[in-house]
mmCIF file of C-alpha atoms in Angstrom:
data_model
loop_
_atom_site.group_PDB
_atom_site.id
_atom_site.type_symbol
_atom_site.label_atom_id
_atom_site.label_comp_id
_atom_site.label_asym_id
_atom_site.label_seq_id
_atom_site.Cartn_x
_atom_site.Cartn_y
_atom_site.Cartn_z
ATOM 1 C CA UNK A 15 -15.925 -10.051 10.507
ATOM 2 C CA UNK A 16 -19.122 -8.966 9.726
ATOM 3 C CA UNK A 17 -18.742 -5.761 11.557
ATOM 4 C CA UNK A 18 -16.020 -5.128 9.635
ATOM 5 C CA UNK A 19 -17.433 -5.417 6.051
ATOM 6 C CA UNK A 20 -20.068 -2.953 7.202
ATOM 7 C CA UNK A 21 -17.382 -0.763 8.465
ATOM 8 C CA UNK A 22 -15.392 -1.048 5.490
ATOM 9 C CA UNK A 23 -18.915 -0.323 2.955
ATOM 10 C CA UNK A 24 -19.959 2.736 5.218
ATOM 11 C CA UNK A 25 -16.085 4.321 4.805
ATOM 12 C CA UNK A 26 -15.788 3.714 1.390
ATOM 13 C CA UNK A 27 -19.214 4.733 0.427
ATOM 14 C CA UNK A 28 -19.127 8.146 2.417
ATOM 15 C CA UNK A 29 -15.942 8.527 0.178
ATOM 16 C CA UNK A 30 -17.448 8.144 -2.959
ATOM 17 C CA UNK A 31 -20.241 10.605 -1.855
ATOM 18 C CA UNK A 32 -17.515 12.810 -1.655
ATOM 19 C CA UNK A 33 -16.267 12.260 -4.904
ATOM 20 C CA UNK A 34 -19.168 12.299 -6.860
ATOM 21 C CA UNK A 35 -20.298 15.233 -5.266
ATOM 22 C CA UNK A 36 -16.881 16.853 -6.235
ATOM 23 C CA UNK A 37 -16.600 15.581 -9.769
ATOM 24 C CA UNK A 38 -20.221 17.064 -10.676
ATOM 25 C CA UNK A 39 -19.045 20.280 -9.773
ATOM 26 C CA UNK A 40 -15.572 20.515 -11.584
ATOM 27 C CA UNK A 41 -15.432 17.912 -14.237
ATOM 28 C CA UNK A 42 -16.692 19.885 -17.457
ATOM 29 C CA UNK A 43 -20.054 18.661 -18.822
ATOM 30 C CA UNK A 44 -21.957 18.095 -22.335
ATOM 31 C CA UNK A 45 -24.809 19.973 -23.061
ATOM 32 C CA UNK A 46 -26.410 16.789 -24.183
ATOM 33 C CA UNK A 47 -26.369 15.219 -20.610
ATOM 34 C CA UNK A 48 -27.771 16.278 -17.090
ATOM 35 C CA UNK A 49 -24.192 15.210 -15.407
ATOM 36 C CA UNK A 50 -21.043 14.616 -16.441
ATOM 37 C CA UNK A 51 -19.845 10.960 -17.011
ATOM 38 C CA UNK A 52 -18.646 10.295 -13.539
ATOM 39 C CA UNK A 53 -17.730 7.045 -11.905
ATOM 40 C CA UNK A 54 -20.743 4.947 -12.532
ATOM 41 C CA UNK A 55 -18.595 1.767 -13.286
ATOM 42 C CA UNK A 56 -21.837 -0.708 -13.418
ATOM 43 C CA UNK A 57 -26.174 -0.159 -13.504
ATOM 44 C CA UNK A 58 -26.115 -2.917 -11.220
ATOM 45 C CA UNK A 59 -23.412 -2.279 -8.419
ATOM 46 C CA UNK A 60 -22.118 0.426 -7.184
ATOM 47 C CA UNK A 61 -18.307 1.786 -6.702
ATOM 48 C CA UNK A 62 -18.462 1.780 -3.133
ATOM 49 C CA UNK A 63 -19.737 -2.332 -3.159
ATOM 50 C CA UNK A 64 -17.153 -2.938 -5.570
ATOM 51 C CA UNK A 65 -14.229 -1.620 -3.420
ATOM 52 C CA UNK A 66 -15.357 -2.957 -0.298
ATOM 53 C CA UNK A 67 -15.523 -6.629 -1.546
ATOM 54 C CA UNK A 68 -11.883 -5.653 -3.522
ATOM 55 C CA UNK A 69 -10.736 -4.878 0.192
ATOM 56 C CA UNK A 70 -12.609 -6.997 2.219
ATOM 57 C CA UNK A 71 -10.539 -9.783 0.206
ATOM 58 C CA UNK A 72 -7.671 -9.378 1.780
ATOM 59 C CA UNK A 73 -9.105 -9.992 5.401
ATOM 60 C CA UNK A 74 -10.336 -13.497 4.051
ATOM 61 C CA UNK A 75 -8.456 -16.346 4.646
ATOM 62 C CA UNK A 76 -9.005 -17.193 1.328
ATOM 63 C CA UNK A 77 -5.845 -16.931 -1.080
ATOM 64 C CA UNK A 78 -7.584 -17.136 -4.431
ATOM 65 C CA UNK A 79 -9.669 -14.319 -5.581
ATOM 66 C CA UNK A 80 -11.918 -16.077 -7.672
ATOM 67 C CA UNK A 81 -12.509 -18.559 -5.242
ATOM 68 C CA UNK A 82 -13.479 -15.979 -3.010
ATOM 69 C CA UNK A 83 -15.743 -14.144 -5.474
ATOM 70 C CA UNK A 84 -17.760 -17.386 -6.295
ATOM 71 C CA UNK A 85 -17.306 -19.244 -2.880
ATOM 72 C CA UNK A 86 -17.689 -16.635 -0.362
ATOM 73 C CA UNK A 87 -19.167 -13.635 -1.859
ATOM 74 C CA UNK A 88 -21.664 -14.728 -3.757
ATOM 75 C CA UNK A 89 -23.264 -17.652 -1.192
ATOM 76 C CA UNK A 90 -22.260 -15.693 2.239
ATOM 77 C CA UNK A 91 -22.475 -12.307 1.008
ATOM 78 C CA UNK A 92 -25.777 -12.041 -1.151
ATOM 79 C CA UNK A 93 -27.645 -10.711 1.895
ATOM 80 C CA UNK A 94 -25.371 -7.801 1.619
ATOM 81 C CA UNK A 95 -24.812 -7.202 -2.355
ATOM 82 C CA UNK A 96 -28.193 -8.029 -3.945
ATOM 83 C CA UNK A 97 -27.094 -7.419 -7.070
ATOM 84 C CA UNK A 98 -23.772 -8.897 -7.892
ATOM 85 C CA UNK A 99 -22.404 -9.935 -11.536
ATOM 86 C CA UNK A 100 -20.635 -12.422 -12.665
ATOM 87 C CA UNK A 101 -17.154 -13.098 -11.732
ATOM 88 C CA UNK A 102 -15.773 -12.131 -14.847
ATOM 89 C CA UNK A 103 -17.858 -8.792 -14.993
ATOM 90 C CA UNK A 104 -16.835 -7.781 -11.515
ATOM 91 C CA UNK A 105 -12.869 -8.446 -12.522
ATOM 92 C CA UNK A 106 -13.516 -5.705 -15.124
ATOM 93 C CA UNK A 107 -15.389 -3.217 -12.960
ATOM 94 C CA UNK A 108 -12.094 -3.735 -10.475
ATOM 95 C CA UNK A 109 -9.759 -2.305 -13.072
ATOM 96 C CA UNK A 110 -12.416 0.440 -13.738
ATOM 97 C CA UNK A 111 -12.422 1.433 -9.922
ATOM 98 C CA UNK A 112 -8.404 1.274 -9.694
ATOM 99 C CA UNK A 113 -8.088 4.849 -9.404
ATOM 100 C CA UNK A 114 -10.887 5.515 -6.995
ATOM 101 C CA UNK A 115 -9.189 2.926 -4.555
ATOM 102 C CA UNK A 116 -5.765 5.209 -5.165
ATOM 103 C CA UNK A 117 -7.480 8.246 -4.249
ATOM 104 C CA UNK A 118 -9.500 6.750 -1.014
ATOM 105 C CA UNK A 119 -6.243 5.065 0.174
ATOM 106 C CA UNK A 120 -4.423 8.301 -0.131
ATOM 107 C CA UNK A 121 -6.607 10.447 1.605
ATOM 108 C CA UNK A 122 -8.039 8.372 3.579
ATOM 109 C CA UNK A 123 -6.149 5.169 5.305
ATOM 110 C CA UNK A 124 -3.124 6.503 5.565
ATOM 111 C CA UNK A 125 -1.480 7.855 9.249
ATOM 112 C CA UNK A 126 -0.380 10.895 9.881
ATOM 113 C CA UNK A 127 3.110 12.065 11.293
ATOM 114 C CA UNK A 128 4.013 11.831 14.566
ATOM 115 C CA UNK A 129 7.987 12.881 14.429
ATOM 116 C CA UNK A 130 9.020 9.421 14.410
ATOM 117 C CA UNK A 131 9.069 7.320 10.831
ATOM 118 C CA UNK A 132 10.767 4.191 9.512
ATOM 119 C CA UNK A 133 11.109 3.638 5.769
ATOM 120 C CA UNK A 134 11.947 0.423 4.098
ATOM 121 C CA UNK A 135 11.115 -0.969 1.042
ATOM 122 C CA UNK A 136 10.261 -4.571 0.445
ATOM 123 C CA UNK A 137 10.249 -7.082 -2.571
ATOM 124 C CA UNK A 138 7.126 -7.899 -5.177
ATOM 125 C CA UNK A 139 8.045 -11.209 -7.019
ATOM 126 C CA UNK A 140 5.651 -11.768 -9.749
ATOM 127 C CA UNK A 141 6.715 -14.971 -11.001
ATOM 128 C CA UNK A 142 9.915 -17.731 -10.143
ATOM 129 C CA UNK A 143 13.295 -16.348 -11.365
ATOM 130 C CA UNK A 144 13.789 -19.570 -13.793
ATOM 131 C CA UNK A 145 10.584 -18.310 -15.526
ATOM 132 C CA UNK A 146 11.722 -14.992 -16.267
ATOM 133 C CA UNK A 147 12.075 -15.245 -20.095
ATOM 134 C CA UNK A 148 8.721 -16.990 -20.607
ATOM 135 C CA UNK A 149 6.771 -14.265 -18.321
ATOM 136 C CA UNK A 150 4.609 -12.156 -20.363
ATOM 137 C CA UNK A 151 2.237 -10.446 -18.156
ATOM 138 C CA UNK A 152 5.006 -7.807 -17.213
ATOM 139 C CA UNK A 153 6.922 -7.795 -19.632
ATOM 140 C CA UNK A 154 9.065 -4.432 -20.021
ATOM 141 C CA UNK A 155 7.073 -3.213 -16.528
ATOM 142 C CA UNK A 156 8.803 -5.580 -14.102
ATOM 143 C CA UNK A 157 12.833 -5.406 -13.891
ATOM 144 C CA UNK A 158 14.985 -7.338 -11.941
ATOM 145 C CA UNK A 159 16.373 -6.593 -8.553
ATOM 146 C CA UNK A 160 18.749 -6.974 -5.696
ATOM 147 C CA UNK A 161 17.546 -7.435 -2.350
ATOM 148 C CA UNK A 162 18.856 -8.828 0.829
ATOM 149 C CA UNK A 163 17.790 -12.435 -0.260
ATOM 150 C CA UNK A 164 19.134 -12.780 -3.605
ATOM 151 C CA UNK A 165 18.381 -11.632 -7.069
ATOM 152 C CA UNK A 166 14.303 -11.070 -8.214
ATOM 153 C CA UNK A 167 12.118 -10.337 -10.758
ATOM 154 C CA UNK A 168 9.247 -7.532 -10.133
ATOM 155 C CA UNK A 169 8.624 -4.683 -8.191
ATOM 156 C CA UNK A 170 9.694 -2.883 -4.960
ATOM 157 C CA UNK A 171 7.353 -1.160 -2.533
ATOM 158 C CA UNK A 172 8.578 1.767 -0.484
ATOM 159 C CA UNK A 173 6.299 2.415 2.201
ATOM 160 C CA UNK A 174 6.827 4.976 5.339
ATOM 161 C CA UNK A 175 5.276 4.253 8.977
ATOM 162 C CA UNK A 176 4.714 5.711 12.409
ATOM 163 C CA UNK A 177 5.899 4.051 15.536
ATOM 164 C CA UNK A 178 2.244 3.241 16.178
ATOM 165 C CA UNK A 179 2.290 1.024 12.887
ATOM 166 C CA UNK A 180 0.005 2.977 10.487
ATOM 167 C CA UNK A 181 1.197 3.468 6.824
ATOM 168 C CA UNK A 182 2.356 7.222 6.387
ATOM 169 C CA UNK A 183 3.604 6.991 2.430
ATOM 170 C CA UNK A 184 3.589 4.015 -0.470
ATOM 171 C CA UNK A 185 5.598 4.265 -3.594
ATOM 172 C CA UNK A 186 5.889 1.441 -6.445
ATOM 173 C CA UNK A 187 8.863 1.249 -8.441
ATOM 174 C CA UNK A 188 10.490 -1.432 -10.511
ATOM 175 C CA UNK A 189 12.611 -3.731 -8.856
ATOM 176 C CA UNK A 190 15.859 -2.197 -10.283
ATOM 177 C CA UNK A 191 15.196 1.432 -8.716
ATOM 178 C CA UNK A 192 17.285 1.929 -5.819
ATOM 179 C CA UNK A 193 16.225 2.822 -2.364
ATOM 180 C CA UNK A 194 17.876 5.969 -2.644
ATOM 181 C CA UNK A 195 16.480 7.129 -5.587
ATOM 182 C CA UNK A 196 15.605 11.142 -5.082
ATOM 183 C CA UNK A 197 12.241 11.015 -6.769
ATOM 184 C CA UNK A 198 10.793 8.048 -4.966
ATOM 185 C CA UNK A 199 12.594 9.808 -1.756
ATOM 186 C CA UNK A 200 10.928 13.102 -2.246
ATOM 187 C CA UNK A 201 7.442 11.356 -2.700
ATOM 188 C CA UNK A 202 7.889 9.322 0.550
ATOM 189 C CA UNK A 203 8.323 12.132 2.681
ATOM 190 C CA UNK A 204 6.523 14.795 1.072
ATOM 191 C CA UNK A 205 4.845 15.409 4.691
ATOM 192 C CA UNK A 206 7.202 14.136 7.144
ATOM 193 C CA UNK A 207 9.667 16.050 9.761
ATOM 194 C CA UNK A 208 11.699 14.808 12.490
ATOM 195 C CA UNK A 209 13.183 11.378 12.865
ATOM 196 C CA UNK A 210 13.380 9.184 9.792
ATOM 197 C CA UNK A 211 15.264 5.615 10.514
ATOM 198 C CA UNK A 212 16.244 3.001 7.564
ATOM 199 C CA UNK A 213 18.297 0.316 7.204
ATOM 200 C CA UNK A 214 22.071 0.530 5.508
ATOM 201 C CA UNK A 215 20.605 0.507 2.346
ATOM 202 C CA UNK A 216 19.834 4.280 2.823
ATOM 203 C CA UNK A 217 23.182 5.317 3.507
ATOM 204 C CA UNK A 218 23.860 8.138 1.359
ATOM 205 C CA UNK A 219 25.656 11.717 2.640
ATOM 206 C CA UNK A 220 23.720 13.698 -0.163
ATOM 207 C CA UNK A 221 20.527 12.098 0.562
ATOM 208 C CA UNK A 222 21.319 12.714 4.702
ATOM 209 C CA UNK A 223 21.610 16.353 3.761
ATOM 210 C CA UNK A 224 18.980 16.947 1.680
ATOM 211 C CA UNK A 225 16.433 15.636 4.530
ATOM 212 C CA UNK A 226 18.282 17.603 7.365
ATOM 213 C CA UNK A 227 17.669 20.718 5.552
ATOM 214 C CA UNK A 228 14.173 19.989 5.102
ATOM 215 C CA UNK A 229 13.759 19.188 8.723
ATOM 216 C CA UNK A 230 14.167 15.250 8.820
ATOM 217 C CA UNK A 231 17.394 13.545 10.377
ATOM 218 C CA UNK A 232 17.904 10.006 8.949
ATOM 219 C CA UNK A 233 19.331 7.915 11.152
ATOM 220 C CA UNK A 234 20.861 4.427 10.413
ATOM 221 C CA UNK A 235 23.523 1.919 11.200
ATOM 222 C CA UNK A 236 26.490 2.244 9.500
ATOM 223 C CA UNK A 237 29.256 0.089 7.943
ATOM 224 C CA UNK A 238 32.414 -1.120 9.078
ATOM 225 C CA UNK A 239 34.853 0.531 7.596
ATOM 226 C CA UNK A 240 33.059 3.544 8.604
ATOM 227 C CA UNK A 241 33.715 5.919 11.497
ATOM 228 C CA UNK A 242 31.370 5.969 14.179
ATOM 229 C CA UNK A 243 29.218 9.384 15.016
ATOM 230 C CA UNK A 244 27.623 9.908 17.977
ATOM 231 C CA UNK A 245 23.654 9.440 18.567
ATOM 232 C CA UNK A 246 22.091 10.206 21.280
ATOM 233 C CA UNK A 247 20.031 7.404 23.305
ATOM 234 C CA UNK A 248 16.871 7.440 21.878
ATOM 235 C CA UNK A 249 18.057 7.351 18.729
ATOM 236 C CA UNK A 250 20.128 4.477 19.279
ATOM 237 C CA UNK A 251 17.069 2.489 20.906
ATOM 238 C CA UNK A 252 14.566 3.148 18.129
ATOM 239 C CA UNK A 253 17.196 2.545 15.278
ATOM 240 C CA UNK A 254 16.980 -1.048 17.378
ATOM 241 C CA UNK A 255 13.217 -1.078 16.781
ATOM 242 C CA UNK A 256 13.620 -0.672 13.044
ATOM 243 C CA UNK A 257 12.188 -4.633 12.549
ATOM 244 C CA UNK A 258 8.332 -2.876 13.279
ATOM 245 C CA UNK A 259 8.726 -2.105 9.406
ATOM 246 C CA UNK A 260 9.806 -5.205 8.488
ATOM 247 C CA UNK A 261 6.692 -6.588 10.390
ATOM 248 C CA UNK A 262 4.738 -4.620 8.754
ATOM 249 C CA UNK A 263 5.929 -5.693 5.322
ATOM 250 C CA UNK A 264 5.268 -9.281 6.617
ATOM 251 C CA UNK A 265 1.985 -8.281 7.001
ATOM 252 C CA UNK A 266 1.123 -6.496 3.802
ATOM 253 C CA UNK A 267 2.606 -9.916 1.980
ATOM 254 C CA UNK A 268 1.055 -12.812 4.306
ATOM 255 C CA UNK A 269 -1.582 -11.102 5.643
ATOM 256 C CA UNK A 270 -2.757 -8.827 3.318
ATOM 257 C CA UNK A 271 -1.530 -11.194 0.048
ATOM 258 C CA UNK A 272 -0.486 -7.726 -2.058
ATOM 259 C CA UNK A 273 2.427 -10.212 -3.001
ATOM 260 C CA UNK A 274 1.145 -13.207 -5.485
ATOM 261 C CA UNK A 275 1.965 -14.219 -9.188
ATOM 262 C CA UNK A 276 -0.753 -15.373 -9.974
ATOM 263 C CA UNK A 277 -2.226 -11.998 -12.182
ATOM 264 C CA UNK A 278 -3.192 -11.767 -16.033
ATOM 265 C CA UNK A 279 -2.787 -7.800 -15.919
ATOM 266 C CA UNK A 280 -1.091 -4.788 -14.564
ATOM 267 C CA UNK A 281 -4.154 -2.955 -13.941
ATOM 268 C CA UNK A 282 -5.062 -5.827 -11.570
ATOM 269 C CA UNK A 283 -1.838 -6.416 -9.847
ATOM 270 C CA UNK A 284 -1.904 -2.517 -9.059
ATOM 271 C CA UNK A 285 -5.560 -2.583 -7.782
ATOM 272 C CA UNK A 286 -4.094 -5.876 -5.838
ATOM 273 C CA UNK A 287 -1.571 -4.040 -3.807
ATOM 274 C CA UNK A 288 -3.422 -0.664 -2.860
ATOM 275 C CA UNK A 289 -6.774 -2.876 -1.559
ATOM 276 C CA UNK A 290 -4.124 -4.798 0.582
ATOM 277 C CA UNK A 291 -2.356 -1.803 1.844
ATOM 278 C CA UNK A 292 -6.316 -0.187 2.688
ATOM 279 C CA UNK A 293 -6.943 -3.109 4.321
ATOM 280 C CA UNK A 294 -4.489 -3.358 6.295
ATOM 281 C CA UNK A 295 -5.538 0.053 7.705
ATOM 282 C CA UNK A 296 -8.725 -1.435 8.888
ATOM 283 C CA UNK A 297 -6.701 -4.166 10.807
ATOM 284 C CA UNK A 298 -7.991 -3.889 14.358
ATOM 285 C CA UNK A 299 -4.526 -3.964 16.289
ATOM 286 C CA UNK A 300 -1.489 -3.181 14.386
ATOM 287 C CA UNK A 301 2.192 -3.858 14.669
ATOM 288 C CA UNK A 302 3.577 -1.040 16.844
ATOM 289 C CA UNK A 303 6.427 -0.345 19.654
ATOM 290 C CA UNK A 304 5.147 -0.659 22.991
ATOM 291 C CA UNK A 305 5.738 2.913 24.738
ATOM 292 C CA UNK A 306 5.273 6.420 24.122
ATOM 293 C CA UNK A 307 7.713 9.386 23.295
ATOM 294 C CA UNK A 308 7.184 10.298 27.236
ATOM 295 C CA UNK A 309 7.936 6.619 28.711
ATOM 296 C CA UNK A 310 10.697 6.352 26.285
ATOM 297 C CA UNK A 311 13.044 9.544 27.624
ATOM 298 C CA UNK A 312 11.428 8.381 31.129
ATOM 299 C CA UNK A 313 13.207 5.010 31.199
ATOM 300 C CA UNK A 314 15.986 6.205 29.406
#
C-alpha cells in the first residue's frame, strides 16, 4: 500500500508542476507581487500532499474520514507528511484544492476510447428518505429521484467506460435529471465513436439518431411491446456484458465510498466523489470483460 501512496504523491505532484508552471505564465499578475496568486492552498503543505492523502482515503479500509486523518495519517503517515495540520485545517485546504482534483482527474485518470463504451448512471443518496424534510446540508442542490430500486433523495452519477474497465466520462446531476437528458448526453460522449451500450433507460429514437450521426450506435435491449431489430452477434454478446458497468458502480460506492451521508458541505461531498473516482483509477486490476475485440469475432 505503501507503493501506492508514493505512486499516487509522484502523479499528482508532477501534475501540479504542470499547473503551476502553466498558471504563472497565463494568469494575469500585480505589479506589486513577483507571481501571481496561484494555488498555494497552505505554508505548511503542499497541493500535491493534500490530494494524495484526499485520494489515498479511499484505498483505506477506513470508512470515516476523520478517523482516518487522526488515526492513520497522522501516526502511520508522519514519516511521509512532516508537516501536517490539524484535522480541521486540512478539511478546509480540501475544499480549497476541489478544483485542482477536477482538473487532474480529467486529464489525467481517465481512459481513453477504444470503440467499445457502456454508460449507466448510478444513485448518490445523501441522507434516509424519511429524513428528507429535516436535511439541510443540500437543501435546494439535491432533488429526488427514480431509480430501479425505489424513490431517492440526492444525486445521480453518469459515468462512461471501456470494456477494459477504465472510466472514459463522469457527469453529476441531480437526482431528478433523466438519463436521457441531451446536455449531460453531449458531455458524456464528447470524445467517443463506435459502440455505445445502456440499459432501457436510454431508449430514446431522437437520442439513437443524434449519436449515429455523430458516429456512435447505441445499442440496448428493448421493451416488450416493441418490435424486435436485428443486431448482429457481437452486439448481442456485449449488450449481455453490460453488468461490467454496474460493477464498476459497485465499486466507486463500496470500494471507493464516493456514496456516504455523512457530509456538512457541498464543496466536500463534490471533492468526495472525484478523489473516489481518481482512485479508483489507481486500482491495480480493474473490473473488465475477459477477451479482446480479435478473440471475440474469433469465437463468434
Amino acid at each position: 500500500m505503501e507503493d501506492l501512496l508514493i505512486k499516487i504523491f509522484c502523479d499528482t505532484d508532477d501534475f501540479c508542476i504542470r499547473l503551476d508552471n502553466y498558471l504563472k505564465h497565463h494568469l494575469v499578475t500585480d505589479n506589486r507581487l513577483q507571481e501571481p496568486n496561484l494555488f498555494n492552498i497552505s505554508r505548511m503543505m503542499t497541493l500535491s500532499e493534500v490530494m494524495t492523502i484526499t485520494i489515498y482515503f479511499h484505498h483505506s479500509s477506513y470508512r470515516n474520514f476523520k478517523h482516518y486523518y487522526k488515526e492513520f495519517v497522522c501516526k502511520r503517515l508522519n514519516g511521509y507528511f512532516p508537516s501536517l495540520v490539524s484535522y480541521t485545517r486540512f478539511v478546509e485546504l480540501m475544499q480549497q484544492a476541489l478544483i485542482p482534483l477536477i482538473l487532474y482527474t480529467q486529464k489525467y485518470r481517465l481512459g481513453k476510447t477504444t470503440g467499445i463504451s457502456f454508460i449507466d448512471s448510478t444513485t448518490l443518496d445523501v441522507c434516509d428518505n424519511r429524513r428528507i424534510h429535516s436535511h439541510k446540508v443540500f437543501k435546494e442542490i439535491a432533488q429526488r429521484g427514480k431509480s430501479s430500486t425505489g424513490w431517492f433523495y440526492g444525486f445521480k452519477l453518469h459515468i462512461v467506460v471501456n470494456e477494459i474497465g477504465e472510466i472514459l466520462s463522469f457527469f453529476l446531476t441531480p437526482g431528478d435529471i433523466d438519463d436521457r437528458d441531451s446536455k449531460v448526453i453531449d458531455i458524456l460522449t464528447k470524445d467517443l465513436f463506435g459502440k455505445l451500450f445502456g440499459d432501457k433507460g436510454y431508449l430514446s429514437q431522437p437520442l439513437f439518431k443524434k449519436l449515429y450521426d455523430r458516429g456512435i450506435k447505441l445499442i440496448t435491449k428493448i421493451k416488450k411491446n416493441m418490435k424486435n431489430k436485428l443486431i448482429d452477434i457481437e452486439e448481442k454478446l456485449l449488450l449481455r456484458k453490460r453488468a461490467l458497468i454496474e460493477t464498476i458502480n459497485d465499486f466507486l460506492k463500496n470500494t471507493c465510498q464516493i456514496e456516504h451521508t455523512r457530509h456538512r458541505s457541498f464543496t466536500n461531498f463534490l471533492t468526495n466523489v472525484v478523489a473516489g473516482i481518481a482512485a479508483y483509477s489507481f486500482l491495480p486490476s480493474k473490473p473488465s470483460l475477459k477477451f479482446s475485440k480479435s478473440i471475440l469475432v474469433a469465437t463468434l
